[in-house]
mmCIF file of C-alpha atoms and ligand atoms in Angstrom:
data_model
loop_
_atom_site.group_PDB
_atom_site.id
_atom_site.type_symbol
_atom_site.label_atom_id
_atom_site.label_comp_id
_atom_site.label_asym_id
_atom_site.label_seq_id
_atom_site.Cartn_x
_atom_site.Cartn_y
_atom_site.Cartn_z
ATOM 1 C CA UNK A 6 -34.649 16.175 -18.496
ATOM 2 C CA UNK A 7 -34.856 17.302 -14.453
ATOM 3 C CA UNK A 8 -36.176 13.874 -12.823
ATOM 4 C CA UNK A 9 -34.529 15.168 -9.728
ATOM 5 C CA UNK A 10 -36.937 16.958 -7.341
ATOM 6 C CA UNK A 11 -35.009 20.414 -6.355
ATOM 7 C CA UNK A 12 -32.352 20.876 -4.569
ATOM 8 C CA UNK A 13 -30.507 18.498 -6.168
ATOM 9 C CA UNK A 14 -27.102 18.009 -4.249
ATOM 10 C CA UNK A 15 -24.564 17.453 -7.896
ATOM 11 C CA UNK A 16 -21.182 17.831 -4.860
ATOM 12 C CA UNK A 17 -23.223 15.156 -2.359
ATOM 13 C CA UNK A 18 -23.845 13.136 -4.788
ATOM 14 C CA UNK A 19 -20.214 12.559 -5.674
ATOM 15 C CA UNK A 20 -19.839 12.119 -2.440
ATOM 16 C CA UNK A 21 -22.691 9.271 -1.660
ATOM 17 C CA UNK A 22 -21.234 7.338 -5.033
ATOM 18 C CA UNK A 23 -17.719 7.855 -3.240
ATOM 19 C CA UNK A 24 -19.220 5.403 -0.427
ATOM 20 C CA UNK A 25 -18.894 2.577 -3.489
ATOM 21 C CA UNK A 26 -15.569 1.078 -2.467
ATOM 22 C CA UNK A 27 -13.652 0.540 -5.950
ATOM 23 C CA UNK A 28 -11.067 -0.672 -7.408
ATOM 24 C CA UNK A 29 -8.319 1.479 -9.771
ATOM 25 C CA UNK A 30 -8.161 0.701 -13.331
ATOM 26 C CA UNK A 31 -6.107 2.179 -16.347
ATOM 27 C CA UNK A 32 -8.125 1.781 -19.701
ATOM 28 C CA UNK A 33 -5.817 1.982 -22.903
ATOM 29 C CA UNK A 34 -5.941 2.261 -26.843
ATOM 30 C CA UNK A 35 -4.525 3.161 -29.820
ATOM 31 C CA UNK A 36 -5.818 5.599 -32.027
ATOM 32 C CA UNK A 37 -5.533 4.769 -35.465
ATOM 33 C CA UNK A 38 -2.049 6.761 -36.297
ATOM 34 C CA UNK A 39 -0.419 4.523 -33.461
ATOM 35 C CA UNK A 40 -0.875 7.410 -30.431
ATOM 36 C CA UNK A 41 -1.926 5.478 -26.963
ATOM 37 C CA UNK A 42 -4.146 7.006 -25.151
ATOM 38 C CA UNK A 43 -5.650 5.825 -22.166
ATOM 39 C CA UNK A 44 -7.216 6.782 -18.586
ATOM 40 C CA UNK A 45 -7.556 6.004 -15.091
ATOM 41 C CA UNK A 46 -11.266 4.543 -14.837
ATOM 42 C CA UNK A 47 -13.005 3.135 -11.064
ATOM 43 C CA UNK A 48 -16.139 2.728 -13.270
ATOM 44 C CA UNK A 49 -15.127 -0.859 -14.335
ATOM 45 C CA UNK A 50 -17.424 -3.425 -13.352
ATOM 46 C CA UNK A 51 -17.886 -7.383 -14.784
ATOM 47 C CA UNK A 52 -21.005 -7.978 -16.422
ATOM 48 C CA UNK A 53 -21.068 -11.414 -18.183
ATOM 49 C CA UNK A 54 -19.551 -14.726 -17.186
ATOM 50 C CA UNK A 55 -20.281 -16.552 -20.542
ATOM 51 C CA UNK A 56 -19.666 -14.708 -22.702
ATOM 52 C CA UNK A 57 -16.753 -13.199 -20.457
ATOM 53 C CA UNK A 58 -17.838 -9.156 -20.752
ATOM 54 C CA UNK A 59 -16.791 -5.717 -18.560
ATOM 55 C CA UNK A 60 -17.768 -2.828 -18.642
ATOM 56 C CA UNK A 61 -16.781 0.830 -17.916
ATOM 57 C CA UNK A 62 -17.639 4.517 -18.635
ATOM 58 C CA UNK A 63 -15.809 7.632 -20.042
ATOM 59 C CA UNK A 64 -16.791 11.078 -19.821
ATOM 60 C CA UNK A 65 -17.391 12.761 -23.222
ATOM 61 C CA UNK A 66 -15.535 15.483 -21.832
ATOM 62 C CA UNK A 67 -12.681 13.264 -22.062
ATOM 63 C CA UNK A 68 -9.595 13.916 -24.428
ATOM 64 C CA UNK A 69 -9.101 10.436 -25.442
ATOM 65 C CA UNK A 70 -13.222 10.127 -26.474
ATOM 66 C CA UNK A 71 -12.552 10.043 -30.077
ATOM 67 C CA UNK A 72 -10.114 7.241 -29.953
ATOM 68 C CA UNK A 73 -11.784 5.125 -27.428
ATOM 69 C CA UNK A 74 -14.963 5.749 -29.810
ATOM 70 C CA UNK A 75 -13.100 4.544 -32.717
ATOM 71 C CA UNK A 76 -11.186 1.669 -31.224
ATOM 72 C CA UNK A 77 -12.199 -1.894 -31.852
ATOM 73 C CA UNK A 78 -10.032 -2.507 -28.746
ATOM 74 C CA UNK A 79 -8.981 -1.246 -24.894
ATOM 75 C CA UNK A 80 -7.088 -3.139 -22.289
ATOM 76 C CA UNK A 81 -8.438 -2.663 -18.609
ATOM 77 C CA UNK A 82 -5.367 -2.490 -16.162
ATOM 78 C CA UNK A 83 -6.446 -3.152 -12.151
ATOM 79 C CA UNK A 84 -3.665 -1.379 -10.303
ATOM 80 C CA UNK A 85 -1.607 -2.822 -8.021
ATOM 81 C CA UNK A 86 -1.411 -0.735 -4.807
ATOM 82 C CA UNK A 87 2.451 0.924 -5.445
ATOM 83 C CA UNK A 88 0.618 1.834 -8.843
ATOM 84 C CA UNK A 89 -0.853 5.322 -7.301
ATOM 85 C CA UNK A 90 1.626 7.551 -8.853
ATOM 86 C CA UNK A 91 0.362 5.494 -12.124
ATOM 87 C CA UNK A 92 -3.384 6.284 -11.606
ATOM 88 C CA UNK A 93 -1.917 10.444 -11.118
ATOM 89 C CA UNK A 94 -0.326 10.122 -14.124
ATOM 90 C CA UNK A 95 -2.897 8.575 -16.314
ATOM 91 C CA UNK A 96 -5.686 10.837 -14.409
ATOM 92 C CA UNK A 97 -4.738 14.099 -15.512
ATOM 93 C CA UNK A 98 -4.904 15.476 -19.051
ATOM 94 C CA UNK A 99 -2.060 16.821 -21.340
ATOM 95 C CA UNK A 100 1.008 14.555 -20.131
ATOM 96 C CA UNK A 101 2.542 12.113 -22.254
ATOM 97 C CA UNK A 102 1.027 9.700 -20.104
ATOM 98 C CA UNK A 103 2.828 6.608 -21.405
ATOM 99 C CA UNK A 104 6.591 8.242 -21.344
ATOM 100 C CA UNK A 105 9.090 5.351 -20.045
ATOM 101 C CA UNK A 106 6.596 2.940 -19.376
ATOM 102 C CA UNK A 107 7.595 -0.771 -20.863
ATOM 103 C CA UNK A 108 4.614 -1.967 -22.685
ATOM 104 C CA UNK A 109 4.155 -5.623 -23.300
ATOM 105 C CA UNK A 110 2.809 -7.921 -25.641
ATOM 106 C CA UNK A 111 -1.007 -7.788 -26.457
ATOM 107 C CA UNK A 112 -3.435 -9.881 -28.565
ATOM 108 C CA UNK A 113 -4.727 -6.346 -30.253
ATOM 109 C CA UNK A 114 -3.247 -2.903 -30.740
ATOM 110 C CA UNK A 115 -4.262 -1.470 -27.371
ATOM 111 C CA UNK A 116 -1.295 -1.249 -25.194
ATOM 112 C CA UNK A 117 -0.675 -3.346 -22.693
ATOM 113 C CA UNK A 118 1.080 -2.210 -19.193
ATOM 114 C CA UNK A 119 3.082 -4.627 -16.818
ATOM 115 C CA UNK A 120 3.040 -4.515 -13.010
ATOM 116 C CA UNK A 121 -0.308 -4.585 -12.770
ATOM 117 C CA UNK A 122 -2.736 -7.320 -10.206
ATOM 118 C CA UNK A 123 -5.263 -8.260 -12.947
ATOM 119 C CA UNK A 124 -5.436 -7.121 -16.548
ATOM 120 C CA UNK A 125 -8.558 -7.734 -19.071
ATOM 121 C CA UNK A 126 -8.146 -7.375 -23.160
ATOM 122 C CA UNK A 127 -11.017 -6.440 -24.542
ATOM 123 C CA UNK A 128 -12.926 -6.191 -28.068
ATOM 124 C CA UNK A 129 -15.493 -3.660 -27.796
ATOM 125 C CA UNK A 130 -18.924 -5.102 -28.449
ATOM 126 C CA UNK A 131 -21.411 -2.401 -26.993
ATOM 127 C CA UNK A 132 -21.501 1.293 -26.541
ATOM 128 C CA UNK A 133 -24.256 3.355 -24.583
ATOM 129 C CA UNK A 134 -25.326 6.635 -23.817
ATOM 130 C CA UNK A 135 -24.795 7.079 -20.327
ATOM 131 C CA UNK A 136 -26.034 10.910 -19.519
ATOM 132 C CA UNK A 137 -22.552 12.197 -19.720
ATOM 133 C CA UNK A 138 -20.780 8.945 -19.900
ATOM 134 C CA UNK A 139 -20.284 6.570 -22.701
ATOM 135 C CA UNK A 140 -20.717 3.028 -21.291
ATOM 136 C CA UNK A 141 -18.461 0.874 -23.144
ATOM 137 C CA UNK A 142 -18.901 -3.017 -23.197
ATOM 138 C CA UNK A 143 -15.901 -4.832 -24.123
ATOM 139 C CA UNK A 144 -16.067 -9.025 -24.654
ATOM 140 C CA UNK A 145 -12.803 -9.985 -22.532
ATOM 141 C CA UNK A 146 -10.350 -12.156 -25.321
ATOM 142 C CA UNK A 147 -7.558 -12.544 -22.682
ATOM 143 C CA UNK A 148 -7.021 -11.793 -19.098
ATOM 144 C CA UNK A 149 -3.999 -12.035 -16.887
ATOM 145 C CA UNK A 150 -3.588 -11.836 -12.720
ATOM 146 C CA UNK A 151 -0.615 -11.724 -10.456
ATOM 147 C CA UNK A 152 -0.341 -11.734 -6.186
ATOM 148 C CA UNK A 153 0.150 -8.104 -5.916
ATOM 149 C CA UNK A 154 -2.428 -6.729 -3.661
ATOM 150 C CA UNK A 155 -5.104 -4.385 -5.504
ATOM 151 C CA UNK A 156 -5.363 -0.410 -5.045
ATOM 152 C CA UNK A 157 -8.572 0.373 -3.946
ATOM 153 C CA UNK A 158 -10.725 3.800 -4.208
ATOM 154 C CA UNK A 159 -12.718 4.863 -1.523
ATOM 155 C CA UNK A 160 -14.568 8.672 -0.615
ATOM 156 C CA UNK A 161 -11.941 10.243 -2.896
ATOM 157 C CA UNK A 162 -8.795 8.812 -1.730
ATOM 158 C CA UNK A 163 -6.396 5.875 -2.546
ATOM 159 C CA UNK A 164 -6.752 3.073 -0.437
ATOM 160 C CA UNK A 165 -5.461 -0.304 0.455
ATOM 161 C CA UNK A 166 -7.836 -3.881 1.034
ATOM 162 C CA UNK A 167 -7.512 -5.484 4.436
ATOM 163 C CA UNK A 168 -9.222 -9.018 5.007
ATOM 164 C CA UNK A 169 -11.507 -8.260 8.462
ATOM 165 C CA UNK A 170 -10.067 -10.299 10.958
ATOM 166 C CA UNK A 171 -12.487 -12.387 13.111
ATOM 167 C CA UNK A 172 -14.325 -11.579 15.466
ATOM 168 C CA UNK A 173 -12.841 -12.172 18.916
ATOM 169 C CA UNK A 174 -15.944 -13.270 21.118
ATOM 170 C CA UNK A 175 -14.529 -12.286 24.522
ATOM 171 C CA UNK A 176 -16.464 -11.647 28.162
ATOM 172 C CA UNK A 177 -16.014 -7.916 27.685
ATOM 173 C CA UNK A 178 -17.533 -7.849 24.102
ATOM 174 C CA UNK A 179 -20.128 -9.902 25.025
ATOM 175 C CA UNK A 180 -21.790 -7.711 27.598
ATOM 176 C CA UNK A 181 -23.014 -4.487 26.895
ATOM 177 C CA UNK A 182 -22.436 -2.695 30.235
ATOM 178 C CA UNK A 183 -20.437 -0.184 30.701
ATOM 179 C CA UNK A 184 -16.926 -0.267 28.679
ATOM 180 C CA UNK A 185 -14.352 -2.792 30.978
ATOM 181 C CA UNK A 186 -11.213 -0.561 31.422
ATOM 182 C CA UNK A 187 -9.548 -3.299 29.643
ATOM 183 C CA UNK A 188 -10.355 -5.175 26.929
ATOM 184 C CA UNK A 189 -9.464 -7.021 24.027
ATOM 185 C CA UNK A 190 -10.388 -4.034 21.477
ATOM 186 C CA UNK A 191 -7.607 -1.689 22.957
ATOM 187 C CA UNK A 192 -5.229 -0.273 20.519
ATOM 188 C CA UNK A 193 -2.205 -0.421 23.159
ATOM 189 C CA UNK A 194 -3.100 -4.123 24.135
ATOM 190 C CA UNK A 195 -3.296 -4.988 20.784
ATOM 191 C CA UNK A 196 0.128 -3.183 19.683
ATOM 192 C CA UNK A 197 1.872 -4.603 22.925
ATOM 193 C CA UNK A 198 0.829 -7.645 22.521
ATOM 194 C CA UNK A 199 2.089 -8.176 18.969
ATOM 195 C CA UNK A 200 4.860 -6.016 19.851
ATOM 196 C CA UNK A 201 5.761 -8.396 22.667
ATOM 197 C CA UNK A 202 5.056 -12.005 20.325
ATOM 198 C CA UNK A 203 6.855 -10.597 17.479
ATOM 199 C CA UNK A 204 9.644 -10.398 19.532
ATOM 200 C CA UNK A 205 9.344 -13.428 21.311
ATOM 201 C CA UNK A 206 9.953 -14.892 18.172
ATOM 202 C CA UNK A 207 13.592 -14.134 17.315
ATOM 203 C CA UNK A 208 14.366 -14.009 21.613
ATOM 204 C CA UNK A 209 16.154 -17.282 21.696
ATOM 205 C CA UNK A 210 18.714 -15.369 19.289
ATOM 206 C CA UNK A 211 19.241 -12.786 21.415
ATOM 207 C CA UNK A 212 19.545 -15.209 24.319
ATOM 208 C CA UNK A 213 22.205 -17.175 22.387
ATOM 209 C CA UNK A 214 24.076 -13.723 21.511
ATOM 210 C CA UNK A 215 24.028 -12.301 25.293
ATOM 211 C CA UNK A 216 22.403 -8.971 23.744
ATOM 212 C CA UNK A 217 19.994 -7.302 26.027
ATOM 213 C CA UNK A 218 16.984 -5.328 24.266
ATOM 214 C CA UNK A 219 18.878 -2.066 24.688
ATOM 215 C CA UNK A 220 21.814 -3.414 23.189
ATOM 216 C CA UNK A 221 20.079 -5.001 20.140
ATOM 217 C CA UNK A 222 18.129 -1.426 20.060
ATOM 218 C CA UNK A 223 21.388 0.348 20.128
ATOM 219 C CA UNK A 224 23.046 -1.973 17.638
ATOM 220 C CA UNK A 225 20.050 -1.233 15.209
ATOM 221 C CA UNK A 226 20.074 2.318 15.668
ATOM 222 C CA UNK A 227 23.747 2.050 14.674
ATOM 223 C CA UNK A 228 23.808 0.042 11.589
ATOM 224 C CA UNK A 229 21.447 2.465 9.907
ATOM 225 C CA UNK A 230 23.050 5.344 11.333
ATOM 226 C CA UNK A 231 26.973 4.477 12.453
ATOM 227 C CA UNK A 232 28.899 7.709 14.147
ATOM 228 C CA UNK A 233 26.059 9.180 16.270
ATOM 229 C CA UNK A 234 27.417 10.233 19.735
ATOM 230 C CA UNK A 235 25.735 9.754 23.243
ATOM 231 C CA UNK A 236 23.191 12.707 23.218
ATOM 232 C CA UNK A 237 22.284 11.388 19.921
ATOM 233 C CA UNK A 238 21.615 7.948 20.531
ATOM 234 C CA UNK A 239 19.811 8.938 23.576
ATOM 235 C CA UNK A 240 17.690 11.035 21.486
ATOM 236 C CA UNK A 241 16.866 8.402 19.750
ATOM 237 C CA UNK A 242 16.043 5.648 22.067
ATOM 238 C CA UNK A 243 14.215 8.103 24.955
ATOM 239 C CA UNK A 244 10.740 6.649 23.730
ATOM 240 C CA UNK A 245 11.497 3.534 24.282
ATOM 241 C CA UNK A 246 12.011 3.422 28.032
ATOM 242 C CA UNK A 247 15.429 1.572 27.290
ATOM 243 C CA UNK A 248 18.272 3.444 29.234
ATOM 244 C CA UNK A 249 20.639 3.786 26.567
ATOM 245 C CA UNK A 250 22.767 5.970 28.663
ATOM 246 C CA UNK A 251 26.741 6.406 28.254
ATOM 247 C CA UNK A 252 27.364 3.161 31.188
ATOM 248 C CA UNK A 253 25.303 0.909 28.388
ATOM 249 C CA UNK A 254 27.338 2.423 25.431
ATOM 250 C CA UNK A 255 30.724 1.285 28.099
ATOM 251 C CA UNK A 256 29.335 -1.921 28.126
ATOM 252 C CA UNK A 257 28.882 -2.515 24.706
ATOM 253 C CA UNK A 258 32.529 -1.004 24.280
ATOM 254 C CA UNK A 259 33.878 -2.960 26.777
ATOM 255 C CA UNK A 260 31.906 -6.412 25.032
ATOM 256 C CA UNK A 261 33.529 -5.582 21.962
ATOM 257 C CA UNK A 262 30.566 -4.619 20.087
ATOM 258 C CA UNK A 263 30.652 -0.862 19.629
ATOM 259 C CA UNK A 264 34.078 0.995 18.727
ATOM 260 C CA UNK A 265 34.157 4.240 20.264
ATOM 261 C CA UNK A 266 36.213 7.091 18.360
ATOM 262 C CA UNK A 267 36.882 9.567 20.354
ATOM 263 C CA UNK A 268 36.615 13.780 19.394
ATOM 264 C CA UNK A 269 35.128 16.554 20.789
ATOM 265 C CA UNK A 270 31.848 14.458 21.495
ATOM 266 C CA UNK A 271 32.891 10.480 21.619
ATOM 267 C CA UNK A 272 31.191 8.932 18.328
ATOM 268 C CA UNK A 273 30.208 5.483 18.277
ATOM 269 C CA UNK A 274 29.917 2.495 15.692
ATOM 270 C CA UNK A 275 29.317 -0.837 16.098
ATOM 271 C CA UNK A 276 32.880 -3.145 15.818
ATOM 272 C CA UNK A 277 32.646 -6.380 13.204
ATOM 273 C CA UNK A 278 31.733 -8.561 16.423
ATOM 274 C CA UNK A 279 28.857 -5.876 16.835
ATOM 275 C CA UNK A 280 27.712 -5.948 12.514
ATOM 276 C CA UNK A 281 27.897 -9.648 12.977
ATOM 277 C CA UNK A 282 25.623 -9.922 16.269
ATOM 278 C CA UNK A 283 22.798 -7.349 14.510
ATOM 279 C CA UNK A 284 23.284 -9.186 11.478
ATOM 280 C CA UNK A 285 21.941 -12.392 13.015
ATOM 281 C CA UNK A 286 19.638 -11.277 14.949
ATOM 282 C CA UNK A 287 17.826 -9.500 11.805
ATOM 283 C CA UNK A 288 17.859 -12.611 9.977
ATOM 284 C CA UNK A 289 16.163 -14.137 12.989
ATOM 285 C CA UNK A 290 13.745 -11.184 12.813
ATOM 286 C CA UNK A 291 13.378 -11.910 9.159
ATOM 287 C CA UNK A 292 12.596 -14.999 9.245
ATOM 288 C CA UNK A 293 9.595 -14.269 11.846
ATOM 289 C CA UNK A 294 8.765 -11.604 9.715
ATOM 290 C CA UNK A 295 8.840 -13.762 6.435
ATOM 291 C CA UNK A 296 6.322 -16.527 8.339
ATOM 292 C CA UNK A 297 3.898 -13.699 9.867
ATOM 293 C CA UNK A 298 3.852 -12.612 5.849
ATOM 294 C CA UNK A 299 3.194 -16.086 4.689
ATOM 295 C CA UNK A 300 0.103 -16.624 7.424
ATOM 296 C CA UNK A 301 -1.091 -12.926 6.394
ATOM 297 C CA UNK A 302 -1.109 -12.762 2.933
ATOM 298 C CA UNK A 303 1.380 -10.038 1.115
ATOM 299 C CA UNK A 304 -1.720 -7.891 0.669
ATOM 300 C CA UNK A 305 -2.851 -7.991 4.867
ATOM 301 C CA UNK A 306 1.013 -7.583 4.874
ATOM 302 C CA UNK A 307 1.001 -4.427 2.721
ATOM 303 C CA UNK A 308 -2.122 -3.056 4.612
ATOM 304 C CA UNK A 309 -0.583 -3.729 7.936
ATOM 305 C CA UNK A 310 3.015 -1.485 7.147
ATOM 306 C CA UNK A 311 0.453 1.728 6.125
ATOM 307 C CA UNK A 312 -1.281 1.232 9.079
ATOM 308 C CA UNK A 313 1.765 1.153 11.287
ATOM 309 C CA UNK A 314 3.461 3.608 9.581
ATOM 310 C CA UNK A 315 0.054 5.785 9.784
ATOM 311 C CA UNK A 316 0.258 4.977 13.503
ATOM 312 C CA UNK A 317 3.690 5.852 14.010
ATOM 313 C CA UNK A 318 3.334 9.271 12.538
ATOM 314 C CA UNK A 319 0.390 10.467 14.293
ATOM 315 C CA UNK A 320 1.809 9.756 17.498
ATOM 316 C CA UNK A 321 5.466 10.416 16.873
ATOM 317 C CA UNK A 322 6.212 13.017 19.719
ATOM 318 C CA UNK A 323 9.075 14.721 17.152
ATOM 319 C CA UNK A 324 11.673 11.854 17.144
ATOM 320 C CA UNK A 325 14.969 12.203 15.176
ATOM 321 C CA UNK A 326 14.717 10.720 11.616
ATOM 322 C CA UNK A 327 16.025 7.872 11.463
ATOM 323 C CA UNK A 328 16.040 7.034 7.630
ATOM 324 C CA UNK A 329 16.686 10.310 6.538
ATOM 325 C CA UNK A 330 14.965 9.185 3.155
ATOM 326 C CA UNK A 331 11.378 8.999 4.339
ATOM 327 C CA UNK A 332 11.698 12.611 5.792
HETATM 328 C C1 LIG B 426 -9.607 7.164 -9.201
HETATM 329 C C2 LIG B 426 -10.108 7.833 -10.453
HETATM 330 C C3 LIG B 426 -11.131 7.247 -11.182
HETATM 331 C C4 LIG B 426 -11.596 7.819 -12.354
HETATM 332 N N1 LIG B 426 -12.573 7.192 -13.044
HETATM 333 C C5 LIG B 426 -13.010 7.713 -14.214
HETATM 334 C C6 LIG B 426 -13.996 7.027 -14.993
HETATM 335 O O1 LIG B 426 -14.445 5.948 -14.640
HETATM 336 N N2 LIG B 426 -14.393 7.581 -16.158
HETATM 337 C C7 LIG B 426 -13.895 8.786 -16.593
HETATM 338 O O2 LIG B 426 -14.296 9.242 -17.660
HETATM 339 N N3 LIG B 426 -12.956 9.465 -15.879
HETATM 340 C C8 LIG B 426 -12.491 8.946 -14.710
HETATM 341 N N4 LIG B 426 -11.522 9.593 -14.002
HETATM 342 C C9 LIG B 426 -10.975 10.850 -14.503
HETATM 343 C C10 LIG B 426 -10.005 10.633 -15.656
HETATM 344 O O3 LIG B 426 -8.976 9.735 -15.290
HETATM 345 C C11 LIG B 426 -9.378 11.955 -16.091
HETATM 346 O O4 LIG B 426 -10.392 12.847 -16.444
HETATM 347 C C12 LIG B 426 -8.391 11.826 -17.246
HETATM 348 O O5 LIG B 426 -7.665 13.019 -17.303
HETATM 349 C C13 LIG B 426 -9.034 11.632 -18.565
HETATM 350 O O6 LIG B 426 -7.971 11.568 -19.488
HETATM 351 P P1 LIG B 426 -8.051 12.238 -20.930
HETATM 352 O O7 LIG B 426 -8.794 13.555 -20.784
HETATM 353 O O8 LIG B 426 -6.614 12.373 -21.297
HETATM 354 O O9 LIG B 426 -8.802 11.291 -21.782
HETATM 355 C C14 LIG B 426 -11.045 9.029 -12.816
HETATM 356 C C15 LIG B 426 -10.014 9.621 -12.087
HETATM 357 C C16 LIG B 426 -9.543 9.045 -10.928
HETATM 358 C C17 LIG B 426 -8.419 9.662 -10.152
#
């Protein structure tokens, strides 16, 4: 059966039905001596409102294709977007896919995984030949959703869903002469000026402490990384144009908010008075933080920190870690 006109393309093809922005869905049931099985599927689509119905395909090249076959029922898991490691797991063959996982409570014998953003319990109802697919159609008997923020699948790779924001109608995007030198759609405006209204929102803190920017910087540095010595800290805060030199590190001494123990390089921490001065000004910066969240959404919240953190390491010009954990 050769419908398709040589030279059929089988690699570009993947990669046009890549362009189909998906979601990430494990599909599980239970063969009939009690074994799980189940699969990461993006072929999950709805189909009926009334009756509620879904759909989704397997490869008969699939281990679990004798047990999906026979089972009367499969639960369809939408994963959550810290569920990647999940949709590894439960994408490649010959692991014991379901070892530690909690199951909960289903209506049927298919099991049922927590953590998930949506999660649909089906009874299958149809199955068709789909070339090498089996298109299974499954009548939905319960469903469940939570807040966290979908994974998404996109040209091959994980990804995350970000609302698009609106529009800005501005006298540079309205013309189409040449590009203005500055305008509204530049990446450094737009990180300055968020940088700049972020902080302005926990500023009257500062204010009220007497802590410069360099000193709040330093105290931050400090709290996550407490005995670092001049060169160090300087190391650290170079990019940021803040001369945290050894006559700011005095200062701070001499305010009482870093303790200086001396050796053969002086090491500093910051004093109680110092712990205490950070400590308020991150709950100030957590509680900006906490509104910008609650105006964003978690999930525009979630797609915003990968994005930064994207940012920050293609144009990290070979800073010091500072969390040693996400080296
Ligand atoms: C994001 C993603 C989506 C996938 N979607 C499907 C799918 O819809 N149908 C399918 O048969 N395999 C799909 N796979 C591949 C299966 O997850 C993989 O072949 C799995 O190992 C099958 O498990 P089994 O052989 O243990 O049954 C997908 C894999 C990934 C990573």
């Amino acid at each position: 059966m050769d419908h398709h006109t040589p030279p059929f393309d089988p690699s570009g093809f993947r990669r046009a039905l890549g362009m189909f922005a998906t979601g990430v869905t494990i599909v599980t049931a239970r063969a009939g001596d009690g074994t799980p099985v189940g699969m990461t599927a993006n072929s999950f689509n709805s189909v009926s409102l009334d009756p509620p119905m879904v759909l989704w395909s397997l490869a008969k090249s699939a281990r679990s294709l004798p047990v999906f076959h026979a089972a009367e029922h499969w639960n369809v898991h939408i994963l959550a977007n810290e569920q990647n490691d999940l949709a590894n797991r439960f994408a490649r063959a010959g692991e014991d896919k379901f070892a530690g996982l909690a199951l909960e409570t289903a209506l049927a014998d298919a099991p049922l995984l927590a953590g998930c953003s949506a999660r649909f319990q089906c009874r299958t109802v149809f199955r068709y030949e789909g070339g090498d697919h089996i298109i299974f159609v499954g009548e939905v008997i319960g469903f469940d959703r939570s807040e966290a923020a979908p994974l998404l699948y996109v040209s091959g790779e994980y990804a995350l869903a970000t609302r698009l924001s609106q529009p800005v109608a501005t006298a540079a995007n309205a013309s189409n002469d040449a590009p203005a030198p500055f305008t509204e759609e530049l990446l450094g405006y737009l990180l300055g000026r968020a940088h700049y209204q972020f902080m302005w929102g926990f500023q009257r803190t500062l204010g009220e402490l007497g802590l410069s920017h360099g000193e709040f910087f330093v105290l931050s540095l400090l709290a996550v990384r407490a005995g670092l010595d001049a060169a160090e800290i300087a190391a650290h805060t170079a990019y940021t144009g803040i001369a945290a030199d050894a006559g700011l590190l005095e200062t701070m001494c001499a305010r009482g908010l870093l303790v200086a123990n001396p050796g053969p390089a002086t090491r500093y921490a910051p004093s109680p008075a110092g712990q205490a001065a950070s400590r308020q000004v991150l709950a100030a910066a957590y509680a900006v933080e906490a509104a910008l969240v609650e105006q964003l959404g978690a999930r525009e919240a979630a797609g915003l920190r990968n994005l930064l953190k994207h940012l920050i390491r293609a144009s990290d010009p070979g800073l010091p870690m500072l969390w040693a954990a996400n080296a």
